[in-house]
CSV table of C-alpha atoms and ligand atoms in Angstrom, one decimal:
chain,number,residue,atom,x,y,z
A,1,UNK,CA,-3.6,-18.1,-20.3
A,2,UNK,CA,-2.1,-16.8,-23.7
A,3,UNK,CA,0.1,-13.8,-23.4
A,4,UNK,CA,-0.6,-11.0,-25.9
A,5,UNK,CA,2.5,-8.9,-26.8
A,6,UNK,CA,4.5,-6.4,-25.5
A,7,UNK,CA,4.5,-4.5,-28.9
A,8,UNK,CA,0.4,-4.6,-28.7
A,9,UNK,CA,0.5,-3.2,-25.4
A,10,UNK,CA,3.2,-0.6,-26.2
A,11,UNK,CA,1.0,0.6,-29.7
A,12,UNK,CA,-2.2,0.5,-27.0
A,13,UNK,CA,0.1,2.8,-24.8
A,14,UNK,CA,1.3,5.1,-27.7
A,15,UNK,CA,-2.2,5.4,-29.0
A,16,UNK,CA,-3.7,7.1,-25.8
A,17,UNK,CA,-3.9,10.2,-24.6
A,18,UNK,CA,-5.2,9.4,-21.0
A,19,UNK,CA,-4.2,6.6,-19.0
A,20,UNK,CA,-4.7,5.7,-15.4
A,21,UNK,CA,-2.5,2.9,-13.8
A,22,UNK,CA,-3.6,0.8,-10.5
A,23,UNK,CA,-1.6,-1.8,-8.6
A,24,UNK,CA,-2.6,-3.1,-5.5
A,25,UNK,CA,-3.8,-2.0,-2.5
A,26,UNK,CA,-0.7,-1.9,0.4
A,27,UNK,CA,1.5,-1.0,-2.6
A,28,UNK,CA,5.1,-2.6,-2.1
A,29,UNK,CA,8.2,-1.0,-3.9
A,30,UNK,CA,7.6,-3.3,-6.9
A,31,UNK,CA,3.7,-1.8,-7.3
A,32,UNK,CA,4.3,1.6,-6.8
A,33,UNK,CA,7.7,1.2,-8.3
A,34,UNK,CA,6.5,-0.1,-11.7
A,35,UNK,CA,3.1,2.1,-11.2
A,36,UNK,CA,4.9,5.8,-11.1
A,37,UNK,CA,7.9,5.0,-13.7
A,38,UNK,CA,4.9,3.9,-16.4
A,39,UNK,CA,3.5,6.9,-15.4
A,40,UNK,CA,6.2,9.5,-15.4
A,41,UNK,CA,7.5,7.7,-19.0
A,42,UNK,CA,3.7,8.2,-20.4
A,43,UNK,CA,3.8,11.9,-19.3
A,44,UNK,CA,6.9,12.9,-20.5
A,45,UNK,CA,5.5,11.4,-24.0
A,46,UNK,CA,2.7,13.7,-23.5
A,47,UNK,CA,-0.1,12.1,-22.2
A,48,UNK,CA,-2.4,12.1,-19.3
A,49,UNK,CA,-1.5,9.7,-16.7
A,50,UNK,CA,-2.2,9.2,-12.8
A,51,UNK,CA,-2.0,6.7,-10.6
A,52,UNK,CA,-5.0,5.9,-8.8
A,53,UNK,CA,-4.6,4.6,-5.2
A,54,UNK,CA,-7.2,4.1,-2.3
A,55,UNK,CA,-5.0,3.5,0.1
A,56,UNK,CA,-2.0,5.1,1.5
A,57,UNK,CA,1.4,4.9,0.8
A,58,UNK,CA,4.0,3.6,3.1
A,59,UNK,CA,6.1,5.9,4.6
A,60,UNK,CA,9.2,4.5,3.3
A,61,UNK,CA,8.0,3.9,-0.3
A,62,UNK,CA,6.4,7.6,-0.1
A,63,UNK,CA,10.1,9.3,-2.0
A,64,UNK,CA,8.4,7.2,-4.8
A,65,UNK,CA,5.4,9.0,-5.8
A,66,UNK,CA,6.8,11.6,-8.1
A,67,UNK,CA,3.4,13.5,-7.7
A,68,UNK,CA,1.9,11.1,-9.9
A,69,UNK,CA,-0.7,9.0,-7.3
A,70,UNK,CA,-4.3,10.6,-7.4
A,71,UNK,CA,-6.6,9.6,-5.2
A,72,UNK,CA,-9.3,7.0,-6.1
A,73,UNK,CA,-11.9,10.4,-5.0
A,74,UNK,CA,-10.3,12.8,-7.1
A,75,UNK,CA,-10.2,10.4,-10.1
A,76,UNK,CA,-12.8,10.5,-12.8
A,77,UNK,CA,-12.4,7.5,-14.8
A,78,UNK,CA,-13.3,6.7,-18.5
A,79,UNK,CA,-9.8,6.9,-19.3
A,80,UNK,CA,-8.9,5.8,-23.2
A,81,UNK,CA,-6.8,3.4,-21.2
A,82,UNK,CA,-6.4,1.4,-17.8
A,83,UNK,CA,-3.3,-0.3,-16.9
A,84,UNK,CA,-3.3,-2.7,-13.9
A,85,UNK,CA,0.1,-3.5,-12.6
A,86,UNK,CA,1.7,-6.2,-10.3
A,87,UNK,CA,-1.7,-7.3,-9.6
A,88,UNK,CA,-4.3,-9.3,-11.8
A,89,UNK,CA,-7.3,-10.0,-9.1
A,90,UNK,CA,-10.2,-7.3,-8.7
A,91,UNK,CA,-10.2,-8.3,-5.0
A,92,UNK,CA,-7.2,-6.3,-4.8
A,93,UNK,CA,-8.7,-2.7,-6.2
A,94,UNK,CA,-12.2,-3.1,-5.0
A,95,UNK,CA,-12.3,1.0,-4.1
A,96,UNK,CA,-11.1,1.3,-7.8
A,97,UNK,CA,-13.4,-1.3,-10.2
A,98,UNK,CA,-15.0,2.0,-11.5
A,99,UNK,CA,-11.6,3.8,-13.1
A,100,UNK,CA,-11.0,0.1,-14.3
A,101,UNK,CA,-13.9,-0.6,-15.6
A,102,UNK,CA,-14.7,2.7,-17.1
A,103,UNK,CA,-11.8,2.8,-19.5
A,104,UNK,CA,-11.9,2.2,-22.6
A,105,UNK,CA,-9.3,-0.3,-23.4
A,106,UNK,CA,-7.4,-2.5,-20.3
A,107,UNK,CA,-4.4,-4.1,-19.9
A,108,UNK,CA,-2.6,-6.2,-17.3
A,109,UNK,CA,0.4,-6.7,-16.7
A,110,UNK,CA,1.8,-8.9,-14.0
A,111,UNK,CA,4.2,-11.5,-12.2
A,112,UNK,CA,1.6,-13.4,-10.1
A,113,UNK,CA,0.4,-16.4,-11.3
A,114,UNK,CA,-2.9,-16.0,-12.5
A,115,UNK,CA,-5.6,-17.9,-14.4
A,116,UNK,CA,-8.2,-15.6,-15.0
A,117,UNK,CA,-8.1,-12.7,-17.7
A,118,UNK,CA,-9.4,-9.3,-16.6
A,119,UNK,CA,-8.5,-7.0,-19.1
A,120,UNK,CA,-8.3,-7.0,-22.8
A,121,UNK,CA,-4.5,-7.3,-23.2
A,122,UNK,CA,-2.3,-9.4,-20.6
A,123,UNK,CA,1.2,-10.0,-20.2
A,124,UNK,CA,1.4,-12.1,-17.4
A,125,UNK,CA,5.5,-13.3,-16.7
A,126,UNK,CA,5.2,-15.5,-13.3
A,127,UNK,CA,9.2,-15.9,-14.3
A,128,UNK,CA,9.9,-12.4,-13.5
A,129,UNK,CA,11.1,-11.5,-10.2
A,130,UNK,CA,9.3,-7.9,-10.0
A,131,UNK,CA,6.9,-6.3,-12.1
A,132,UNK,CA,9.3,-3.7,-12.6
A,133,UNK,CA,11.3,-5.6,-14.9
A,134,UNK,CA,8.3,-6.1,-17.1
A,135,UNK,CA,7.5,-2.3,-17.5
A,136,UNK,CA,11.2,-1.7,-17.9
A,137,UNK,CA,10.7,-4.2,-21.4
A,138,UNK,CA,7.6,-2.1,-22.1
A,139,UNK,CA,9.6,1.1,-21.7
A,140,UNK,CA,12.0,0.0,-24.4
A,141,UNK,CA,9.0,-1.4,-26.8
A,142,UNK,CA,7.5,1.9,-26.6
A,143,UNK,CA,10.7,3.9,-27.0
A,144,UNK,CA,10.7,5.8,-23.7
A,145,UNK,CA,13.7,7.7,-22.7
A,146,UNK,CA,14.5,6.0,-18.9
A,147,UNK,CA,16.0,8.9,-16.9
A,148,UNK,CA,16.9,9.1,-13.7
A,149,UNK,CA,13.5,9.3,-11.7
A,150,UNK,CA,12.2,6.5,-14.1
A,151,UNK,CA,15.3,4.7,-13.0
A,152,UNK,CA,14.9,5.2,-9.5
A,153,UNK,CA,12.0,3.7,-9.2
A,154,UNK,CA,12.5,1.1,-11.2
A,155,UNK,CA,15.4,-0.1,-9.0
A,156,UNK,CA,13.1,0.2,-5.9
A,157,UNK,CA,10.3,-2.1,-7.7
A,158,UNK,CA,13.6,-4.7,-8.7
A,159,UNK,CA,15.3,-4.5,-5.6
A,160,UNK,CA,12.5,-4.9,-3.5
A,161,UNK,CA,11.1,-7.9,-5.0
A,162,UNK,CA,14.5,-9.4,-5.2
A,163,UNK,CA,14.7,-8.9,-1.9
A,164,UNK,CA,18.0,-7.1,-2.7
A,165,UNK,CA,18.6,-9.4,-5.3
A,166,UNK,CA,19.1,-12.4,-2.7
A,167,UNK,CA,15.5,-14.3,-3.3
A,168,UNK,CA,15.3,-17.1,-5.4
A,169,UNK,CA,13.4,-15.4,-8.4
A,170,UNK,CA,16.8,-13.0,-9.1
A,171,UNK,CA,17.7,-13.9,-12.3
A,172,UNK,CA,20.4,-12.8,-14.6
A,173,UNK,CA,18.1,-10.5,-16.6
A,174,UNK,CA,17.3,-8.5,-13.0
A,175,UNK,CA,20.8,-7.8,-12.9
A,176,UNK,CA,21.0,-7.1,-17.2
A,177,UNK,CA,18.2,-4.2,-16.2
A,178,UNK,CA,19.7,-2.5,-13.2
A,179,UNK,CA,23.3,-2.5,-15.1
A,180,UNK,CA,21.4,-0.6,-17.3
A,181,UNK,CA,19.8,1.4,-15.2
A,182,UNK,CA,23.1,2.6,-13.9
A,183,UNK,CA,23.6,4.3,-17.2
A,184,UNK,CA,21.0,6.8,-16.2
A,185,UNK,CA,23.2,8.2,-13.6
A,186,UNK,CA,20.3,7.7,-10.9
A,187,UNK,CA,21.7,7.4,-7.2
A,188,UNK,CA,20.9,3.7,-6.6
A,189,UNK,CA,22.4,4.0,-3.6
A,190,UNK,CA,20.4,6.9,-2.0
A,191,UNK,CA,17.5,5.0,-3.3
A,192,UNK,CA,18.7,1.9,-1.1
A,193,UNK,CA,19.0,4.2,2.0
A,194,UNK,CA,15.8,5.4,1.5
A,195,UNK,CA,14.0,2.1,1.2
A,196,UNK,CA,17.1,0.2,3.5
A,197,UNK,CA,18.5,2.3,6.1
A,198,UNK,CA,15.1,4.9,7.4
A,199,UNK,CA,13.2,2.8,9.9
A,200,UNK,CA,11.1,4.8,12.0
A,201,UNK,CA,12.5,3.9,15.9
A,202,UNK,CA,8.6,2.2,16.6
A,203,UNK,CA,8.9,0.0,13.6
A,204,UNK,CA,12.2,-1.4,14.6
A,205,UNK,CA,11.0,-1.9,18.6
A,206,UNK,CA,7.6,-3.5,17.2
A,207,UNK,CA,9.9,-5.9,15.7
A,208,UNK,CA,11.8,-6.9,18.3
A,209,UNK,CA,8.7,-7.8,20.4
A,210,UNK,CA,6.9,-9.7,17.2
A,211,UNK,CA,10.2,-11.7,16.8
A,212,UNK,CA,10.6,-12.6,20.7
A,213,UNK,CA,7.4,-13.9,20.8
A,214,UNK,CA,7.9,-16.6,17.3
A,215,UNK,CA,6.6,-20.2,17.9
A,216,UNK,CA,9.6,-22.4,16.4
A,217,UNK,CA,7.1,-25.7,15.7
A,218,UNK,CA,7.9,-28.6,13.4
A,219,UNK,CA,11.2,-29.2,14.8
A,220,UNK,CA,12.5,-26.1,14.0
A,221,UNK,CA,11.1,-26.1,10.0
A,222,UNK,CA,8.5,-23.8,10.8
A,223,UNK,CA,8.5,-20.3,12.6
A,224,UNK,CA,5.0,-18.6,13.2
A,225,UNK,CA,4.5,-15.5,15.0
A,226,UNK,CA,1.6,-13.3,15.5
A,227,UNK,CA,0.8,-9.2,15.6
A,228,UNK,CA,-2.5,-8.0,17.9
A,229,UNK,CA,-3.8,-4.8,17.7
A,230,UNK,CA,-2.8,-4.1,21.3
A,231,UNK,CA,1.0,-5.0,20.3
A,232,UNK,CA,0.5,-2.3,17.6
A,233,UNK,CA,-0.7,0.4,19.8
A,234,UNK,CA,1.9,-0.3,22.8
A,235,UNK,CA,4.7,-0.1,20.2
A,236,UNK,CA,2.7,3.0,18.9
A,237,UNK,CA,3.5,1.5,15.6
A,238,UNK,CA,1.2,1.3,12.2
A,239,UNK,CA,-0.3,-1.8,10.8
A,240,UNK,CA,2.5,-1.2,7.8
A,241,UNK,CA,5.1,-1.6,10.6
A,242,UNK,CA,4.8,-5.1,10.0
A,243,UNK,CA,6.5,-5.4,6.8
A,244,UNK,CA,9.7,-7.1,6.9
A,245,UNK,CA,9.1,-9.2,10.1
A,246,UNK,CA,8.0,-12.7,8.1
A,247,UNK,CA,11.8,-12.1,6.1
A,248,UNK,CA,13.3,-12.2,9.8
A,249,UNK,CA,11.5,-14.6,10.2
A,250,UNK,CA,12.6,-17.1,7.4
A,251,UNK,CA,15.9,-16.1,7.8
A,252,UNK,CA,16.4,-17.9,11.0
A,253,UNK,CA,18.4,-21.3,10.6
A,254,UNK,CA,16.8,-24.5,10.3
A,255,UNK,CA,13.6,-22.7,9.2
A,256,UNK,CA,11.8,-23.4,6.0
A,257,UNK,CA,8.1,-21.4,6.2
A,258,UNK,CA,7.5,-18.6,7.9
A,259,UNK,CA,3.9,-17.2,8.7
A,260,UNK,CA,3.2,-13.8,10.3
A,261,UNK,CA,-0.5,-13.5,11.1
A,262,UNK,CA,-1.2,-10.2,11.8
A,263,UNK,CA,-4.6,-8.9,13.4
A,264,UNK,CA,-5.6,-5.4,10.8
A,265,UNK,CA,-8.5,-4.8,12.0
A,266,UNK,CA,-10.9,-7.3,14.4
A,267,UNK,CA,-12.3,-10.7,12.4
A,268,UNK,CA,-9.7,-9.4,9.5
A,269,UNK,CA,-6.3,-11.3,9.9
A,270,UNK,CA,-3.5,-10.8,7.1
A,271,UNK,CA,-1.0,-13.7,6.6
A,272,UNK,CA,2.2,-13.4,5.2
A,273,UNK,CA,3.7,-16.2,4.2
A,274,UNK,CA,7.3,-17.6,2.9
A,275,UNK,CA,9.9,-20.1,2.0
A,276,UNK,CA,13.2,-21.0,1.3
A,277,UNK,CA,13.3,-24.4,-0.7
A,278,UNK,CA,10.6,-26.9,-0.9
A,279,UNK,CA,7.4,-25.7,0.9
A,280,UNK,CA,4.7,-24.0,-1.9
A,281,UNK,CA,3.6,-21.4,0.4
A,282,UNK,CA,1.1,-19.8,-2.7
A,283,UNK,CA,-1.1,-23.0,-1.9
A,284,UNK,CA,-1.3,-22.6,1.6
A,285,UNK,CA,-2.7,-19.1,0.8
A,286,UNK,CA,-4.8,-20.4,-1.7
A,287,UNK,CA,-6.5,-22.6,0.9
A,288,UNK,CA,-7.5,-19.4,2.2
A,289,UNK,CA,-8.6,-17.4,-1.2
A,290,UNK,CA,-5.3,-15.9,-1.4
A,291,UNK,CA,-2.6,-16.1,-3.1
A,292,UNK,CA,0.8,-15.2,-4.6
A,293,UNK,CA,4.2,-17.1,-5.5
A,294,UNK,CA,5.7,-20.3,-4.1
A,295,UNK,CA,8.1,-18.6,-1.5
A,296,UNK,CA,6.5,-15.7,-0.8
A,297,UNK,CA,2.5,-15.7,-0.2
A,298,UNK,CA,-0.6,-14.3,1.6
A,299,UNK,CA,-4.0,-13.8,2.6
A,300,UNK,CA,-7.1,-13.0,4.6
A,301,UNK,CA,-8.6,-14.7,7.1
A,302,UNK,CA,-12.1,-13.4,8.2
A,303,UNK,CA,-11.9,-15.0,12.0
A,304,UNK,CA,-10.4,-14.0,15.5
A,305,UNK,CA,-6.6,-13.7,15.5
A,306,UNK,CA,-6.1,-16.9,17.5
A,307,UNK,CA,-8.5,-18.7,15.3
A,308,UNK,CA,-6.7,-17.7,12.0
A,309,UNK,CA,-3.6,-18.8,13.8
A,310,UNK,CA,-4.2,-22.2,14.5
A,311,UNK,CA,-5.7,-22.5,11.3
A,312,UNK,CA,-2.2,-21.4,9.2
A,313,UNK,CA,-0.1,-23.7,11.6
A,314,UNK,CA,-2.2,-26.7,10.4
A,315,UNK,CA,-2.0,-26.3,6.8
A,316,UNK,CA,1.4,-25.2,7.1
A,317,UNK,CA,2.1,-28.5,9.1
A,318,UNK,CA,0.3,-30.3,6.3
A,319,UNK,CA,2.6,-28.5,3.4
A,320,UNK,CA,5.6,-29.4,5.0
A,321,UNK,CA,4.8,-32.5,5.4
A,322,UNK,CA,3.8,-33.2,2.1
A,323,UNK,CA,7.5,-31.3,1.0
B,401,LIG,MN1,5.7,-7.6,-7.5
């Protein structure tokens, strides 16, 4: 797929007076990140501009929000333009097809790898480690002043899909942004304790009971674990609780992929999957109409917990194999 530019989508920007932005539903720093520093730089230019969500926000990503999400019932659509960010399949904003669809001119901009076009301009960077780093380049197309709230949450969307700069998609250019950053004056490091060091107590415990009940298979290569509704509700923990257990996880020696297949709701199973070196997690999840990037991927699995489970650890026997 050809990339238009970022000095067409900056003009496209400039042009507008209202824009809505959507990322994906269970927004990680990255999405709602990139999502509210777009949207706080479009209305300091003067502009209309929400974000749109339809689901809720974490409650460690919530310090993000600015007051810019709207949600998907208060939002009238038929803006002059749609931005979709971090996210480039419509299975991922079904609640919000009608803001997207409605506006007048759409753009996408994204890290995933992605073969389909759904809007009219696209800058798809699979290279990029976060999203963020791509509207930090449109930031500076369009002329926006970053301050520090921009900054902040541009830091969160870098640092999170970096996974604090540690993953394998860090590149120099992550740490070129940030540096620059700095010269905001933002408090990168109250930004980290919000997003690092504020766990509620029942996420932490549901952990600990997730990670003591892992299957090491494959010799040690692989790690799976799995998350039922009834471990959620004796934890008294949230189905967002469970982000951050498949990086424990992988981090475990000897360990190449690491699936977490997590019961949401009964007959819908999430899988989170990831990798250190050789195993292309994104095609495991493609086997299963999702998706993502080669050490870090997911989907859903429309099948009983146990089902979906047996399923995963056979095609990620297979990978691993084949790696
Ligand atoms: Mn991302």
């Amino acid at each position: 797929m050809k990339n238009d530019s970022m000095r067409q989508i900056a003009d496209a920007l400039l042009e507008a007076q209202s824009i809505d932005i959507l990322t994906h539903i269970m927004m990680d720093g990255d999405a709602i990140g990139s999502a509210v520093a777009l949207c706080l730089a479009l209305r300091k230019a003067g502009k209309r501009a929400d974000v749109i969500i339809e689901d809720d926000i974490a409650e460690y990503l919530e310090f993000l929000d600015y007051g810019c999400t709207k949600s998907v019932d208060e939002a009238e659509g038929g803006a002059d333009v749609c931005v979709i960010l971090d996210c480039s399949v419509r299975s991922r904003f079904r609640e919000r097809e009608r803001i997207f669809d409605s506006a007048a001119k759409k753009i996408c901009v994204d890290h995933h790898e992605t073969k389909e076009p759904i809007a009219d301009l696209h800058y798809i960077d699979p290279s990029s480690a976060a999203t963020g780093e791509l509207v930090y380049l449109l930031l500076k197309e369009m002329g926006a002043e970053i301050d520090k709230d921009i900054a902040s949450c541009l830091f969160a969307a870098i640092a999170t899909d970096t996974g604090n700069f540690m993953y394998s998609n860090t590149s120099k250019r992550s740490h070129e942004i940030v540096s620059e950053l700095y010269d905001t004056g933002f408090d990168a490091y109250s930004v980290s304790m919000q997003l690092y060091e504020n766990e509620p107590y029942r996420k932490i415990a549901l952990h600990g009971k997730v990670v003591a009940g892992a299957e090491m298979i494959e010799g040690g290569r692989i790690v799976m674990a799995k998350v039922s509704r009834k471990m959620l509700e004796e934890s008294g923990a949230d189905f967002e609780d469970t982000e951050g257990i498949v990086s424990i996880l992988r981090s475990i020696k000897g360990v190449e992929a690491a699936a977490l297949v997590k019961e949401k709701k009964p007959e819908e199973i999430k899988v989170s999957l990831r990798s250190k070196e050789y195993v292309d997690v994104a095609k495991v999840g493609s086997q299963f109409d999702g998706g993502g990037h080669k050490r870090a991927a997911g989907c859903t699995i429309r099948t009983d917990l146990d089902t979906a489970y047996e399923q995963i650890k056979e095609a990620l026997r297979k990978e691993i194999c084949r790696g």
